[in-house]
Amino acid sequence: MALVAGLSGLAVVASSALALNTAYADPIRYEAEGSGAVCDGVIESNHTGHSGSGFCNTDNAVGATLELRVDAAAAGTMTLVFGYANGGTDSRPGEVVVNGASVRTAQFGATGAWTSWTTQTVTAQLDPGSNTVRLQATGADGLANIDYLDVTTGGSEEPGGGDGVYEVEALTRGVAVVPSGGGNLVSWRLLGTDDENVAFNVYRDGQKLNSSPITGATNYLDTSGDGNYSVAAVTGGSEGSRSGAEAELSSGGYLDIPIDRPSSSYEANDASVGDLDGDGDYEYVVKWYPANAKDNSQSGYTDNTSSMPTPSRETGCGGSTWGATSAPGRTTRSTRCTTTTVTAMPRSP
Ligand code: GCU
Ligand code: CA
């Protein structure tokens, strides 16, 4: 029996960062031209790229203000994001005043053109119910053109007391080779730890294929040969170590991954991926489904359902180490690999 990892499977393993703690609420947008907003100037729409039907172009004067009414479900720290454009040459500072109290003066720097929109962010405490948020110019040029205010609950803190740190798996470069378009498509992971200006060199049998380091893509189509591929990151002009190909798909566009069926009364069911043993390679975790499995709308019972990782070439894990049945939901660790067992299906009468 074999799992067939096609392109979609590879697309799954190409993700290097797993965000576990990102449950911010969507922001609520208050348009500068919306009801409840008061613009000391005119609502205009002549500069393209704005949100909604227009923006507030305040008078060019100290104290010129855009006032918005913002509803908060509960008291708390909110993130206020002002969308704006400033085609002038100088920053146009604005004092943020919430319910009559000054929060801080924020800079609305020049954006290069009145059609170039960007954002400025301020955090502030809001009261439950209706709040008045005023942005008032402290300079003689008035405010930048203000497009909207996005309000997000949660402020700078993670909901649920998270520490704001993303947990990521320490994965390998994951070089994969897929026959494609008369050549080989070599692709690899951009890692969360890569430099933001990282570039890459691609090698076939030790020969560099690209004329200059590759930026803007994490793949390369080699139409002039076949061989053993490797990829090296280039950071600040210096090349790191080369990572060899970890998966080479057949000319049919798939990769066979052998799996051992625990017994003839089980069949392979859902599968997912995770780096269970921390070696930087993903294991596929396959759910073994008993032949007598029943939907809980039916009477009868379902034998234990189990899951186990597919073999990992480096560790020799999985395969024949059929996970010992343990208590429902328990995880059993063997010496050389991790075997995830058993989610027992509830038995129906
Ligand atoms: C220009 C521009 C306006 C802008 C104004 C200003 O007139 O078209 O959108 O508000 O300059 O400098 O404030
Ligand atoms: Ca103006």
Tab-separated table of C-alpha atoms in Angstrom, residues 134-304:
chain	number	residue	atom	x	y	z
A	134	ARG	CA	-10.731	62.983	17.046
A	135	LEU	CA	-7.684	63.514	14.907
A	136	GLN	CA	-6.703	67.165	15.013
A	137	ALA	CA	-3.964	68.888	13.061
A	138	THR	CA	-1.171	70.448	15.092
A	139	GLY	CA	0.445	72.039	12.038
A	140	ALA	CA	-0.600	74.834	9.696
A	141	ASP	CA	-0.966	72.431	6.750
A	142	GLY	CA	-3.915	70.728	8.423
A	143	LEU	CA	-4.243	66.970	8.298
A	144	ALA	CA	-3.179	64.604	5.569
A	145	ASN	CA	-6.136	63.373	3.539
A	146	ILE	CA	-7.706	60.801	5.874
A	147	ASP	CA	-9.471	57.866	4.262
A	148	TYR	CA	-10.724	55.708	7.119
A	149	LEU	CA	-10.118	54.460	10.639
A	150	ASP	CA	-9.834	50.708	11.268
A	151	VAL	CA	-10.448	49.714	14.881
A	152	THR	CA	-9.307	46.329	16.186
A	153	THR	CA	-9.934	45.063	19.666
A	154	GLY	CA	-7.022	43.423	21.389
A	155	GLY	CA	-4.440	46.168	21.077
A	156	SER	CA	-0.900	44.944	21.021
A	157	GLU	CA	-1.594	41.992	23.237
A	158	GLU	CA	-2.541	38.536	22.036
A	159	PRO	CA	-6.040	37.505	23.004
A	160	GLY	CA	-6.019	34.724	25.558
A	161	GLY	CA	-2.791	35.829	27.179
A	162	GLY	CA	-0.385	34.647	24.468
A	163	ASP	CA	3.135	36.019	24.500
A	164	GLY	CA	3.006	37.288	20.907
A	165	VAL	CA	5.677	34.804	19.845
A	166	TYR	CA	4.950	32.621	16.873
A	167	GLU	CA	5.882	28.987	17.135
A	168	VAL	CA	7.417	27.632	13.982
A	169	GLU	CA	8.722	24.225	13.072
A	170	ALA	CA	12.473	24.131	12.371
A	171	LEU	CA	12.152	22.613	8.922
A	172	THR	CA	14.804	21.847	6.364
A	173	ARG	CA	15.096	23.662	3.023
A	174	GLY	CA	12.799	20.956	1.599
A	175	VAL	CA	14.219	20.875	-1.903
A	176	ALA	CA	11.801	19.042	-4.216
A	177	VAL	CA	12.191	18.143	-7.874
A	178	VAL	CA	9.167	17.722	-10.137
A	179	PRO	CA	9.459	16.766	-13.813
A	180	SER	CA	7.713	19.555	-15.652
A	181	GLY	CA	7.628	21.333	-19.006
A	182	GLY	CA	10.400	19.292	-20.617
A	183	GLY	CA	12.682	19.809	-17.635
A	184	ASN	CA	12.729	19.675	-13.870
A	185	LEU	CA	11.060	22.190	-11.635
A	186	VAL	CA	13.217	22.572	-8.525
A	187	SER	CA	11.432	24.198	-5.607
A	188	TRP	CA	12.316	24.832	-2.003
A	189	ARG	CA	11.140	26.504	1.178
A	190	LEU	CA	11.585	30.096	2.200
A	191	LEU	CA	12.115	29.739	5.936
A	192	GLY	CA	10.892	32.029	8.661
A	193	THR	CA	14.506	32.422	9.731
A	194	ASP	CA	15.759	33.494	6.277
A	195	ASP	CA	17.032	37.022	5.848
A	196	GLU	CA	14.409	39.283	4.249
A	197	ASN	CA	16.793	39.894	1.324
A	198	VAL	CA	17.760	36.237	0.896
A	199	ALA	CA	18.563	34.954	-2.609
A	200	PHE	CA	19.288	31.424	-3.857
A	201	ASN	CA	21.649	29.486	-6.073
A	202	VAL	CA	20.557	26.203	-7.687
A	203	TYR	CA	23.035	23.458	-8.562
A	204	ARG	CA	22.792	20.377	-10.770
A	205	ASP	CA	25.571	17.834	-10.164
A	206	GLY	CA	27.592	20.591	-8.523
A	207	GLN	CA	27.224	23.017	-11.455
A	208	LYS	CA	25.480	26.317	-10.707
A	209	LEU	CA	22.497	26.770	-13.047
A	210	ASN	CA	21.419	30.363	-12.424
A	211	SER	CA	23.563	33.240	-13.654
A	212	SER	CA	22.807	35.510	-10.697
A	213	PRO	CA	21.269	34.660	-7.315
A	214	ILE	CA	17.517	34.097	-7.560
A	215	THR	CA	15.271	36.568	-5.773
A	216	GLY	CA	11.505	36.826	-5.846
A	217	ALA	CA	10.923	33.065	-6.300
A	218	THR	CA	11.681	29.829	-4.509
A	219	ASN	CA	11.752	27.673	-7.619
A	220	TYR	CA	13.772	27.220	-10.774
A	221	LEU	CA	12.880	25.394	-13.996
A	222	ASP	CA	15.865	23.514	-15.385
A	223	THR	CA	15.143	22.688	-19.019
A	224	SER	CA	18.682	21.745	-19.998
A	225	GLY	CA	19.482	18.574	-18.101
A	226	ASP	CA	18.826	16.122	-15.350
A	227	GLY	CA	20.831	15.115	-12.295
A	228	ASN	CA	21.213	15.688	-8.583
A	229	TYR	CA	19.976	19.083	-7.478
A	230	SER	CA	20.883	21.199	-4.492
A	231	VAL	CA	20.001	24.721	-3.356
A	232	ALA	CA	21.996	27.226	-1.297
A	233	ALA	CA	20.775	30.431	0.303
A	234	VAL	CA	22.765	33.593	-0.390
A	235	THR	CA	22.666	36.121	2.432
A	236	GLY	CA	24.437	39.467	2.174
A	237	GLY	CA	26.427	38.156	-0.788
A	238	SER	CA	27.731	35.051	0.956
A	239	GLU	CA	26.479	31.583	0.133
A	240	GLY	CA	25.424	29.129	2.814
A	241	SER	CA	25.616	25.348	2.686
A	242	ARG	CA	23.835	23.462	-0.055
A	243	SER	CA	20.714	21.406	0.665
A	244	GLY	CA	20.167	18.366	-1.516
A	245	ALA	CA	16.826	17.294	-2.958
A	246	GLU	CA	14.614	15.521	-0.452
A	247	ALA	CA	11.787	14.559	-2.760
A	248	GLU	CA	12.025	13.703	-6.449
A	249	LEU	CA	8.736	12.972	-8.102
A	250	SER	CA	8.397	10.353	-10.813
A	251	SER	CA	7.775	11.359	-14.407
A	252	GLY	CA	4.112	10.706	-13.657
A	253	GLY	CA	4.222	13.609	-11.205
A	254	TYR	CA	3.872	11.674	-7.952
A	255	LEU	CA	5.909	10.097	-5.188
A	256	ASP	CA	5.124	6.713	-3.679
A	257	ILE	CA	5.399	6.584	0.104
A	258	PRO	CA	5.131	2.999	1.394
A	259	ILE	CA	2.875	2.450	4.362
A	260	ASP	CA	2.184	-0.745	6.288
A	261	ARG	CA	-1.379	-1.658	6.930
A	262	PRO	CA	-1.752	-2.849	10.543
A	263	SER	CA	-4.151	-5.583	9.507
A	264	SER	CA	-6.547	-6.372	6.721
A	265	SER	CA	-9.374	-4.949	8.801
A	266	TYR	CA	-7.958	-1.429	8.506
A	267	GLU	CA	-7.758	0.970	5.613
A	268	ALA	CA	-5.836	4.217	5.205
A	269	ASN	CA	-8.072	7.225	5.753
A	270	ASP	CA	-7.295	10.912	6.388
A	271	ALA	CA	-3.660	12.075	6.443
A	272	SER	CA	-1.911	15.176	7.639
A	273	VAL	CA	1.681	16.344	8.047
A	274	GLY	CA	3.832	17.438	10.972
A	275	ASP	CA	7.467	17.197	12.036
A	276	LEU	CA	6.844	14.704	14.801
A	277	ASP	CA	10.423	13.848	15.692
A	278	GLY	CA	11.905	17.318	15.242
A	279	ASP	CA	14.377	16.370	12.530
A	280	GLY	CA	13.138	19.065	10.155
A	281	ASP	CA	11.342	16.622	7.862
A	282	TYR	CA	7.619	16.227	7.790
A	283	GLU	CA	6.045	12.923	8.591
A	284	TYR	CA	2.674	12.080	7.155
A	285	VAL	CA	0.312	10.968	9.880
A	286	VAL	CA	-2.193	8.528	8.487
A	287	LYS	CA	-5.430	7.630	10.130
A	288	TRP	CA	-6.085	3.902	10.056
A	289	TYR	CA	-9.788	3.367	9.852
A	290	PRO	CA	-11.355	0.084	10.908
A	291	ALA	CA	-13.369	-1.729	8.281
A	292	ASN	CA	-16.382	-1.746	10.588
A	293	ALA	CA	-16.347	2.041	11.059
A	294	LYS	CA	-19.805	3.492	11.262
A	295	ASP	CA	-21.134	6.960	11.259
A	296	ASN	CA	-22.653	7.726	14.641
A	297	SER	CA	-26.069	7.971	13.028
A	298	GLN	CA	-25.956	4.164	12.807
A	299	SER	CA	-26.149	1.542	15.509
A	300	GLY	CA	-23.349	-0.927	16.135
A	301	TYR	CA	-19.800	-0.209	17.112
A	302	THR	CA	-16.583	0.962	15.522
A	303	ASP	CA	-13.262	-0.614	16.457
A	304	ASN	CA	-10.396	1.617	17.539
